[in-house]
């Protein structure tokens, strides 16, 4: 058995820990043994990249989190300093927190967090070796905390909100970093490794002494969507816990805020309304509304005609496929494995209609709007968000492919090709 098969471990995480040891003290807090009893490293030994091969050659008797410590570990006090740094330099996040309630509560709650050594080590590795992920984690945590404050979550429940947000992407550190590289075209097989990261994070956290069960469950569910289109378990509605709903919305909100695109954020909330908690979205919309006199940033002045035509072609391809599928017995019945596709595509067509377009005549509708830059900017924002929605549907088909009776490899092939967002 290889290290990658040990629950809570992966060669990619071990490599990050070992490389961190090249620039700071990472020490074995006790003897490290292989599962066969072989002593690999003695207590007090420094861990660096030289030990990487040794640590990955064996199945370990205990996860690295339990046997290592690091200097300058990311604890509650350091997290409070990091939050202060973001709030000092980013007016949007200052506004978000001040509108939510007492802005001092975040610092107080964070500074008083008592983090398990496993959580400290994981955050330290993230900060040292995955800086972009760490920054995303911090900003997502601020958004989640502010949302929970406005929702009236009791002070005793706020540490769980912070812990869920801080730990929600722990599982991604077990994924091959080449897969996560934005320039990499992820294959269907590789996407399965991405989709398992909530489960990996949950397994790491669920049995830690003192770690709130609500927080570990939120880590597991933060990619679930209320319409059943999420992962890892395709939960619906009330099956998704409240804390997971907060972290899920905060996670995608941070991604859009990173580009300072308030128009895109508003479109994200409108298009994804069936997928996220409506109360959470309403709170975030209110907390993040632009300050008086602060103009929304304009999008790139690109002509959306080609993308509208692509969307029109997609809907036509679905029309043809649906006619064929409806000839199969009970294909669109609630119990059918393919029923979700009817539901998702009906929702996409409905969104196009709500945006004011005739799905059968997109370009003529656009021609009437060419002289209105504000409307065109909104159309571009709608198309940007629609790209993500279509890609998510393609990913959902990939995840469900074992239960689709071969359709994803046959009848769905043309639709799948059209669902993947084009480069524009």
GROMACS .gro file of C-alpha atoms in nm:
model
  424
    1UNK     CA    1   0.000   0.000   0.000
    2UNK     CA    2   0.132   0.346  -0.090
    3UNK     CA    3   0.114   0.657   0.125
    4UNK     CA    4  -0.150   0.803  -0.108
    5UNK     CA    5  -0.388   0.530   0.011
    6UNK     CA    6  -0.353   0.616   0.379
    7UNK     CA    7  -0.656   0.818   0.501
    8UNK     CA    8  -0.550   1.177   0.558
    9UNK     CA    9  -0.223   1.152   0.365
   10UNK     CA   10  -0.103   1.201   0.009
   11UNK     CA   11   0.239   1.234  -0.154
   12UNK     CA   12   0.145   1.587  -0.265
   13UNK     CA   13   0.079   1.702   0.092
   14UNK     CA   14   0.389   1.523   0.220
   15UNK     CA   15   0.599   1.696  -0.046
   16UNK     CA   16   0.465   2.035   0.064
   17UNK     CA   17   0.550   1.960   0.427
   18UNK     CA   18   0.900   1.838   0.335
   19UNK     CA   19   0.970   2.140   0.114
   20UNK     CA   20   0.848   2.372   0.389
   21UNK     CA   21   1.116   2.214   0.605
   22UNK     CA   22   1.381   2.351   0.368
   23UNK     CA   23   1.306   2.707   0.480
   24UNK     CA   24   1.179   2.671   0.838
   25UNK     CA   25   1.202   2.426   1.127
   26UNK     CA   26   0.968   2.129   1.086
   27UNK     CA   27   1.044   1.885   1.366
   28UNK     CA   28   0.930   1.532   1.450
   29UNK     CA   29   0.751   1.572   1.781
   30UNK     CA   30   0.786   1.197   1.842
   31UNK     CA   31   0.945   0.897   1.673
   32UNK     CA   32   0.799   0.832   1.327
   33UNK     CA   33   0.732   0.468   1.240
   34UNK     CA   34   0.615   0.279   0.936
   35UNK     CA   35   0.310   0.060   0.988
   36UNK     CA   36   0.536  -0.249   0.986
   37UNK     CA   37   0.723  -0.115   1.290
   38UNK     CA   38   1.026   0.020   1.108
   39UNK     CA   39   1.153   0.339   1.272
   40UNK     CA   40   1.190   0.601   1.001
   41UNK     CA   41   1.286   0.916   1.195
   42UNK     CA   42   1.366   0.986   1.558
   43UNK     CA   43   1.193   1.242   1.776
   44UNK     CA   44   1.357   1.582   1.726
   45UNK     CA   45   1.468   1.510   1.368
   46UNK     CA   46   1.428   1.792   1.118
   47UNK     CA   47   1.203   1.719   0.823
   48UNK     CA   48   1.303   1.859   0.484
   49UNK     CA   49   1.293   1.753   0.120
   50UNK     CA   50   1.573   1.502   0.181
   51UNK     CA   51   1.330   1.289   0.383
   52UNK     CA   52   1.054   1.301   0.121
   53UNK     CA   53   1.140   0.967  -0.045
   54UNK     CA   54   1.170   0.794   0.290
   55UNK     CA   55   0.830   0.920   0.404
   56UNK     CA   56   0.655   0.823   0.081
   57UNK     CA   57   0.813   0.478   0.055
   58UNK     CA   58   0.617   0.344   0.350
   59UNK     CA   59   0.270   0.349   0.495
   60UNK     CA   60   0.304   0.550   0.815
   61UNK     CA   61   0.172   0.429   1.150
   62UNK     CA   62   0.027   0.776   1.221
   63UNK     CA   63  -0.058   1.076   1.000
   64UNK     CA   64   0.213   1.341   0.974
   65UNK     CA   65  -0.019   1.594   1.138
   66UNK     CA   66   0.010   1.399   1.463
   67UNK     CA   67   0.387   1.366   1.467
   68UNK     CA   68   0.520   1.700   1.338
   69UNK     CA   69   0.543   2.056   1.464
   70UNK     CA   70   0.661   2.374   1.295
   71UNK     CA   71   0.802   2.703   1.408
   72UNK     CA   72   0.598   3.016   1.337
   73UNK     CA   73   0.284   2.804   1.308
   74UNK     CA   74  -0.037   2.971   1.192
   75UNK     CA   75  -0.242   3.001   1.513
   76UNK     CA   76  -0.536   3.219   1.614
   77UNK     CA   77  -0.317   3.521   1.688
   78UNK     CA   78  -0.147   3.504   1.348
   79UNK     CA   79  -0.482   3.462   1.173
   80UNK     CA   80  -0.608   3.778   1.346
   81UNK     CA   81  -0.305   3.965   1.211
   82UNK     CA   82  -0.372   3.832   0.861
   83UNK     CA   83  -0.737   3.941   0.878
   84UNK     CA   84  -0.625   4.288   0.988
   85UNK     CA   85  -0.393   4.304   0.687
   86UNK     CA   86  -0.679   4.233   0.447
   87UNK     CA   87  -0.916   4.477   0.616
   88UNK     CA   88  -0.653   4.752   0.617
   89UNK     CA   89  -0.594   4.730   0.242
   90UNK     CA   90  -0.937   4.632   0.105
   91UNK     CA   91  -1.229   4.874   0.143
   92UNK     CA   92  -1.480   4.615   0.017
   93UNK     CA   93  -1.402   4.380   0.304
   94UNK     CA   94  -1.403   4.665   0.558
   95UNK     CA   95  -1.748   4.765   0.435
   96UNK     CA   96  -1.867   4.404   0.445
   97UNK     CA   97  -1.764   4.357   0.807
   98UNK     CA   98  -1.884   4.696   0.933
   99UNK     CA   99  -2.228   4.645   0.778
  100UNK     CA  100  -2.259   4.299   0.931
  101UNK     CA  101  -2.230   4.406   1.294
  102UNK     CA  102  -1.949   4.475   1.537
  103UNK     CA  103  -1.630   4.455   1.322
  104UNK     CA  104  -1.420   4.393   1.635
  105UNK     CA  105  -1.590   4.058   1.687
  106UNK     CA  106  -1.393   3.891   1.407
  107UNK     CA  107  -1.058   3.976   1.564
  108UNK     CA  108  -1.176   3.878   1.912
  109UNK     CA  109  -1.318   3.547   1.794
  110UNK     CA  110  -1.011   3.464   1.585
  111UNK     CA  111  -0.755   3.552   1.851
  112UNK     CA  112  -0.937   3.322   2.093
  113UNK     CA  113  -0.948   3.023   1.859
  114UNK     CA  114  -0.777   2.719   2.007
  115UNK     CA  115  -0.663   2.532   1.699
  116UNK     CA  116  -0.581   2.163   1.709
  117UNK     CA  117  -0.220   2.095   1.609
  118UNK     CA  118  -0.345   1.922   1.292
  119UNK     CA  119  -0.530   2.238   1.188
  120UNK     CA  120  -0.230   2.457   1.272
  121UNK     CA  121   0.006   2.245   1.064
  122UNK     CA  122  -0.232   2.236   0.767
  123UNK     CA  123  -0.281   2.615   0.776
  124UNK     CA  124   0.094   2.666   0.809
  125UNK     CA  125   0.163   2.447   0.505
  126UNK     CA  126  -0.110   2.630   0.313
  127UNK     CA  127   0.034   2.971   0.399
  128UNK     CA  128   0.389   2.863   0.316
  129UNK     CA  129   0.338   2.650   0.003
  130UNK     CA  130  -0.009   2.746  -0.131
  131UNK     CA  131  -0.022   3.123  -0.087
  132UNK     CA  132  -0.312   3.182  -0.328
  133UNK     CA  133  -0.523   2.915  -0.158
  134UNK     CA  134  -0.441   3.068   0.182
  135UNK     CA  135  -0.549   3.415   0.067
  136UNK     CA  136  -0.873   3.270  -0.072
  137UNK     CA  137  -0.930   3.090   0.258
  138UNK     CA  138  -0.882   3.406   0.464
  139UNK     CA  139  -1.116   3.615   0.248
  140UNK     CA  140  -1.379   3.341   0.235
  141UNK     CA  141  -1.363   3.327   0.614
  142UNK     CA  142  -1.428   3.701   0.645
  143UNK     CA  143  -1.729   3.675   0.412
  144UNK     CA  144  -1.867   3.373   0.599
  145UNK     CA  145  -1.819   3.540   0.936
  146UNK     CA  146  -1.992   3.861   0.826
  147UNK     CA  147  -2.282   3.666   0.677
  148UNK     CA  148  -2.322   3.461   0.996
  149UNK     CA  149  -2.318   3.779   1.204
  150UNK     CA  150  -2.595   3.934   0.996
  151UNK     CA  151  -2.794   3.611   1.012
  152UNK     CA  152  -2.787   3.634   1.390
  153UNK     CA  153  -2.570   3.330   1.460
  154UNK     CA  154  -2.501   3.331   1.834
  155UNK     CA  155  -2.152   3.427   1.951
  156UNK     CA  156  -2.097   3.069   2.069
  157UNK     CA  157  -2.152   2.946   1.712
  158UNK     CA  158  -1.914   3.187   1.537
  159UNK     CA  159  -1.594   2.984   1.603
  160UNK     CA  160  -1.750   2.696   1.408
  161UNK     CA  161  -1.816   2.936   1.117
  162UNK     CA  162  -1.451   3.041   1.117
  163UNK     CA  163  -1.319   2.686   1.147
  164UNK     CA  164  -1.538   2.558   0.862
  165UNK     CA  165  -1.423   2.843   0.636
  166UNK     CA  166  -1.057   2.816   0.732
  167UNK     CA  167  -1.053   2.440   0.670
  168UNK     CA  168  -1.289   2.409   0.373
  169UNK     CA  169  -1.011   2.351   0.117
  170UNK     CA  170  -0.779   2.134   0.326
  171UNK     CA  171  -0.853   1.843   0.094
  172UNK     CA  172  -0.719   2.036  -0.206
  173UNK     CA  173  -0.368   2.011  -0.063
  174UNK     CA  174  -0.392   1.638  -0.136
  175UNK     CA  175  -0.457   1.702  -0.505
  176UNK     CA  176  -0.179   1.704  -0.761
  177UNK     CA  177  -0.099   2.078  -0.799
  178UNK     CA  178  -0.068   2.033  -1.177
  179UNK     CA  179  -0.441   1.954  -1.188
  180UNK     CA  180  -0.524   2.274  -0.998
  181UNK     CA  181  -0.308   2.493  -1.223
  182UNK     CA  182  -0.545   2.731  -1.404
  183UNK     CA  183  -0.360   2.677  -1.734
  184UNK     CA  184  -0.417   2.301  -1.716
  185UNK     CA  185  -0.709   2.147  -1.909
  186UNK     CA  186  -0.859   1.909  -1.652
  187UNK     CA  187  -0.961   1.567  -1.786
  188UNK     CA  188  -1.269   1.378  -1.666
  189UNK     CA  189  -1.045   1.136  -1.475
  190UNK     CA  190  -0.851   1.419  -1.308
  191UNK     CA  191  -1.173   1.597  -1.216
  192UNK     CA  192  -1.261   1.303  -0.991
  193UNK     CA  193  -0.959   1.390  -0.776
  194UNK     CA  194  -1.087   1.748  -0.748
  195UNK     CA  195  -1.439   1.633  -0.658
  196UNK     CA  196  -1.314   1.415  -0.372
  197UNK     CA  197  -1.145   1.703  -0.184
  198UNK     CA  198  -1.446   1.778   0.044
  199UNK     CA  199  -1.446   1.414   0.156
  200UNK     CA  200  -1.071   1.424   0.218
  201UNK     CA  201  -1.107   1.737   0.431
  202UNK     CA  202  -1.395   1.585   0.626
  203UNK     CA  203  -1.201   1.266   0.702
  204UNK     CA  204  -0.910   1.476   0.830
  205UNK     CA  205  -1.128   1.683   1.063
  206UNK     CA  206  -1.425   1.477   1.181
  207UNK     CA  207  -1.249   1.299   1.469
  208UNK     CA  208  -1.023   1.583   1.589
  209UNK     CA  209  -1.081   1.648   1.961
  210UNK     CA  210  -1.274   1.972   2.009
  211UNK     CA  211  -1.340   2.031   1.640
  212UNK     CA  212  -1.711   2.117   1.597
  213UNK     CA  213  -1.907   1.852   1.410
  214UNK     CA  214  -2.104   2.128   1.234
  215UNK     CA  215  -1.777   2.266   1.094
  216UNK     CA  216  -1.649   1.930   0.966
  217UNK     CA  217  -1.989   1.864   0.807
  218UNK     CA  218  -1.978   2.206   0.638
  219UNK     CA  219  -1.636   2.115   0.494
  220UNK     CA  220  -1.792   1.798   0.352
  221UNK     CA  221  -2.091   1.984   0.205
  222UNK     CA  222  -1.943   2.315   0.086
  223UNK     CA  223  -1.972   2.210  -0.281
  224UNK     CA  224  -2.326   2.078  -0.247
  225UNK     CA  225  -2.600   2.282  -0.418
  226UNK     CA  226  -2.965   2.304  -0.317
  227UNK     CA  227  -3.086   2.184  -0.658
  228UNK     CA  228  -2.885   1.861  -0.628
  229UNK     CA  229  -2.621   1.965  -0.882
  230UNK     CA  230  -2.331   1.972  -0.634
  231UNK     CA  231  -2.089   1.712  -0.499
  232UNK     CA  232  -1.982   1.481  -0.342
  233UNK     CA  233  -2.331   1.345  -0.264
  234UNK     CA  234  -2.569   1.552  -0.484
  235UNK     CA  235  -2.773   1.660  -0.180
  236UNK     CA  236  -3.099   1.855  -0.218
  237UNK     CA  237  -3.254   2.140  -0.020
  238UNK     CA  238  -3.277   2.075   0.353
  239UNK     CA  239  -3.016   1.799   0.330
  240UNK     CA  240  -2.752   2.075   0.311
  241UNK     CA  241  -2.675   2.218   0.656
  242UNK     CA  242  -2.701   2.592   0.723
  243UNK     CA  243  -2.329   2.638   0.790
  244UNK     CA  244  -2.242   2.461   0.463
  245UNK     CA  245  -2.479   2.697   0.280
  246UNK     CA  246  -2.294   2.998   0.423
  247UNK     CA  247  -1.949   2.865   0.332
  248UNK     CA  248  -2.065   2.759  -0.017
  249UNK     CA  249  -2.194   3.108  -0.101
  250UNK     CA  250  -1.890   3.278   0.055
  251UNK     CA  251  -1.655   3.051  -0.142
  252UNK     CA  252  -1.793   3.151  -0.484
  253UNK     CA  253  -1.843   3.514  -0.379
  254UNK     CA  254  -1.473   3.549  -0.295
  255UNK     CA  255  -1.375   3.413  -0.635
  256UNK     CA  256  -1.573   3.687  -0.812
  257UNK     CA  257  -1.474   3.962  -0.566
  258UNK     CA  258  -1.110   3.884  -0.644
  259UNK     CA  259  -1.174   4.037  -0.986
  260UNK     CA  260  -1.356   4.338  -0.835
  261UNK     CA  261  -1.646   4.271  -1.072
  262UNK     CA  262  -1.961   4.372  -0.884
  263UNK     CA  263  -2.175   4.333  -1.195
  264UNK     CA  264  -2.054   3.977  -1.238
  265UNK     CA  265  -2.128   3.913  -0.869
  266UNK     CA  266  -2.486   4.034  -0.905
  267UNK     CA  267  -2.530   3.812  -1.210
  268UNK     CA  268  -2.384   3.516  -1.020
  269UNK     CA  269  -2.647   3.561  -0.751
  270UNK     CA  270  -2.930   3.594  -1.003
  271UNK     CA  271  -2.836   3.298  -1.220
  272UNK     CA  272  -2.749   3.067  -0.929
  273UNK     CA  273  -3.048   3.151  -0.712
  274UNK     CA  274  -3.188   2.793  -0.727
  275UNK     CA  275  -2.851   2.650  -0.624
  276UNK     CA  276  -2.772   2.859  -0.316
  277UNK     CA  277  -2.964   2.959  -0.004
  278UNK     CA  278  -3.180   3.260  -0.092
  279UNK     CA  279  -3.148   3.420   0.252
  280UNK     CA  280  -2.767   3.392   0.239
  281UNK     CA  281  -2.754   3.548  -0.108
  282UNK     CA  282  -2.983   3.832  -0.002
  283UNK     CA  283  -2.760   3.908   0.297
  284UNK     CA  284  -2.442   3.902   0.090
  285UNK     CA  285  -2.600   4.122  -0.177
  286UNK     CA  286  -2.690   4.377   0.090
  287UNK     CA  287  -2.350   4.364   0.262
  288UNK     CA  288  -2.161   4.401  -0.065
  289UNK     CA  289  -2.370   4.660  -0.247
  290UNK     CA  290  -2.140   4.932  -0.386
  291UNK     CA  291  -2.091   5.235  -0.167
  292UNK     CA  292  -2.262   5.555  -0.277
  293UNK     CA  293  -2.072   5.715  -0.562
  294UNK     CA  294  -1.861   5.404  -0.620
  295UNK     CA  295  -1.913   5.298  -0.984
  296UNK     CA  296  -1.918   4.934  -1.081
  297UNK     CA  297  -1.618   4.832  -1.286
  298UNK     CA  298  -1.688   4.804  -1.656
  299UNK     CA  299  -1.634   4.471  -1.826
  300UNK     CA  300  -1.423   4.427  -2.138
  301UNK     CA  301  -1.580   4.575  -2.449
  302UNK     CA  302  -1.615   4.246  -2.636
  303UNK     CA  303  -1.890   4.161  -2.883
  304UNK     CA  304  -2.104   3.886  -2.726
  305UNK     CA  305  -2.269   3.781  -3.056
  306UNK     CA  306  -2.057   3.469  -3.106
  307UNK     CA  307  -2.117   3.351  -2.751
  308UNK     CA  308  -2.490   3.409  -2.780
  309UNK     CA  309  -2.494   3.204  -3.099
  310UNK     CA  310  -2.306   2.927  -2.917
  311UNK     CA  311  -2.567   2.932  -2.640
  312UNK     CA  312  -2.844   2.919  -2.899
  313UNK     CA  313  -2.677   2.620  -3.068
  314UNK     CA  314  -2.650   2.445  -2.732
  315UNK     CA  315  -3.021   2.487  -2.664
  316UNK     CA  316  -3.101   2.355  -3.011
  317UNK     CA  317  -2.873   2.054  -2.954
  318UNK     CA  318  -3.059   1.987  -2.630
  319UNK     CA  319  -3.396   2.020  -2.810
  320UNK     CA  320  -3.288   1.750  -3.056
  321UNK     CA  321  -3.143   1.526  -2.783
  322UNK     CA  322  -3.451   1.565  -2.564
  323UNK     CA  323  -3.676   1.451  -2.851
  324UNK     CA  324  -3.465   1.137  -2.880
  325UNK     CA  325  -3.449   1.073  -2.505
  326UNK     CA  326  -3.823   1.116  -2.459
  327UNK     CA  327  -3.874   0.808  -2.675
  328UNK     CA  328  -3.709   0.602  -2.401
  329UNK     CA  329  -3.947   0.474  -2.128
  330UNK     CA  330  -3.990   0.716  -1.832
  331UNK     CA  331  -3.667   0.901  -1.918
  332UNK     CA  332  -3.775   1.228  -1.757
  333UNK     CA  333  -3.958   1.073  -1.461
  334UNK     CA  334  -3.824   1.170  -1.114
  335UNK     CA  335  -3.670   0.826  -1.061
  336UNK     CA  336  -3.482   0.817  -1.390
  337UNK     CA  337  -3.101   0.856  -1.380
  338UNK     CA  338  -3.128   1.109  -1.663
  339UNK     CA  339  -3.407   1.319  -1.506
  340UNK     CA  340  -3.157   1.569  -1.362
  341UNK     CA  341  -3.055   1.666  -1.716
  342UNK     CA  342  -3.411   1.760  -1.812
  343UNK     CA  343  -3.433   1.970  -1.495
  344UNK     CA  344  -3.096   2.147  -1.547
  345UNK     CA  345  -3.154   2.227  -1.914
  346UNK     CA  346  -3.506   2.356  -1.844
  347UNK     CA  347  -3.352   2.585  -1.581
  348UNK     CA  348  -3.090   2.713  -1.829
  349UNK     CA  349  -3.357   2.790  -2.092
  350UNK     CA  350  -3.562   2.965  -1.826
  351UNK     CA  351  -3.264   3.182  -1.728
  352UNK     CA  352  -3.215   3.286  -2.090
  353UNK     CA  353  -3.582   3.387  -2.109
  354UNK     CA  354  -3.557   3.578  -1.780
  355UNK     CA  355  -3.261   3.770  -1.924
  356UNK     CA  356  -3.490   3.897  -2.196
  357UNK     CA  357  -3.369   3.680  -2.484
  358UNK     CA  358  -3.563   3.465  -2.724
  359UNK     CA  359  -3.362   3.139  -2.723
  360UNK     CA  360  -3.460   3.082  -3.086
  361UNK     CA  361  -3.345   3.427  -3.208
  362UNK     CA  362  -3.059   3.552  -2.993
  363UNK     CA  363  -2.875   3.776  -3.238
  364UNK     CA  364  -3.172   3.985  -3.343
  365UNK     CA  365  -3.241   4.053  -2.975
  366UNK     CA  366  -2.879   4.160  -2.932
  367UNK     CA  367  -2.899   4.396  -3.233
  368UNK     CA  368  -3.164   4.597  -3.050
  369UNK     CA  369  -2.927   4.645  -2.756
  370UNK     CA  370  -2.607   4.741  -2.939
  371UNK     CA  371  -2.648   5.111  -2.863
  372UNK     CA  372  -2.690   5.058  -2.488
  373UNK     CA  373  -2.347   4.997  -2.325
  374UNK     CA  374  -2.502   4.928  -1.985
  375UNK     CA  375  -2.724   4.651  -2.123
  376UNK     CA  376  -2.435   4.504  -2.319
  377UNK     CA  377  -2.221   4.495  -2.006
  378UNK     CA  378  -2.499   4.306  -1.828
  379UNK     CA  379  -2.527   4.062  -2.119
  380UNK     CA  380  -2.152   3.992  -2.100
  381UNK     CA  381  -2.180   3.934  -1.726
  382UNK     CA  382  -2.471   3.696  -1.786
  383UNK     CA  383  -2.270   3.503  -2.046
  384UNK     CA  384  -1.964   3.482  -1.818
  385UNK     CA  385  -2.172   3.333  -1.542
  386UNK     CA  386  -2.358   3.106  -1.785
  387UNK     CA  387  -2.021   2.961  -1.893
  388UNK     CA  388  -1.958   2.847  -1.537
  389UNK     CA  389  -2.311   2.709  -1.505
  390UNK     CA  390  -2.273   2.506  -1.826
  391UNK     CA  391  -1.930   2.378  -1.721
  392UNK     CA  392  -2.078   2.271  -1.386
  393UNK     CA  393  -2.347   2.076  -1.572
  394UNK     CA  394  -2.081   1.905  -1.784
  395UNK     CA  395  -1.896   1.814  -1.464
  396UNK     CA  396  -2.218   1.682  -1.311
  397UNK     CA  397  -2.273   1.458  -1.615
  398UNK     CA  398  -1.916   1.330  -1.569
  399UNK     CA  399  -1.983   1.253  -1.202
  400UNK     CA  400  -2.308   1.073  -1.282
  401UNK     CA  401  -2.174   0.888  -1.587
  402UNK     CA  402  -2.166   0.542  -1.416
  403UNK     CA  403  -2.544   0.558  -1.368
  404UNK     CA  404  -2.632   0.700  -1.712
  405UNK     CA  405  -2.648   0.371  -1.897
  406UNK     CA  406  -2.376   0.471  -2.143
  407UNK     CA  407  -2.552   0.787  -2.257
  408UNK     CA  408  -2.263   1.016  -2.162
  409UNK     CA  409  -2.040   0.830  -2.409
  410UNK     CA  410  -2.299   0.815  -2.685
  411UNK     CA  411  -2.607   1.033  -2.710
  412UNK     CA  412  -2.470   1.301  -2.477
  413UNK     CA  413  -2.138   1.342  -2.659
  414UNK     CA  414  -2.242   1.640  -2.872
  415UNK     CA  415  -2.411   1.812  -2.580
  416UNK     CA  416  -2.106   1.762  -2.359
  417UNK     CA  417  -1.882   1.926  -2.618
  418UNK     CA  418  -2.109   2.230  -2.627
  419UNK     CA  419  -2.136   2.257  -2.249
  420UNK     CA  420  -1.766   2.319  -2.193
  421UNK     CA  421  -1.704   2.697  -2.198
  422UNK     CA  422  -1.526   2.825  -2.507
  423UNK     CA  423  -1.211   3.037  -2.494
  424UNK     CA  424  -1.305   3.399  -2.562
   0.00000   0.00000   0.00000
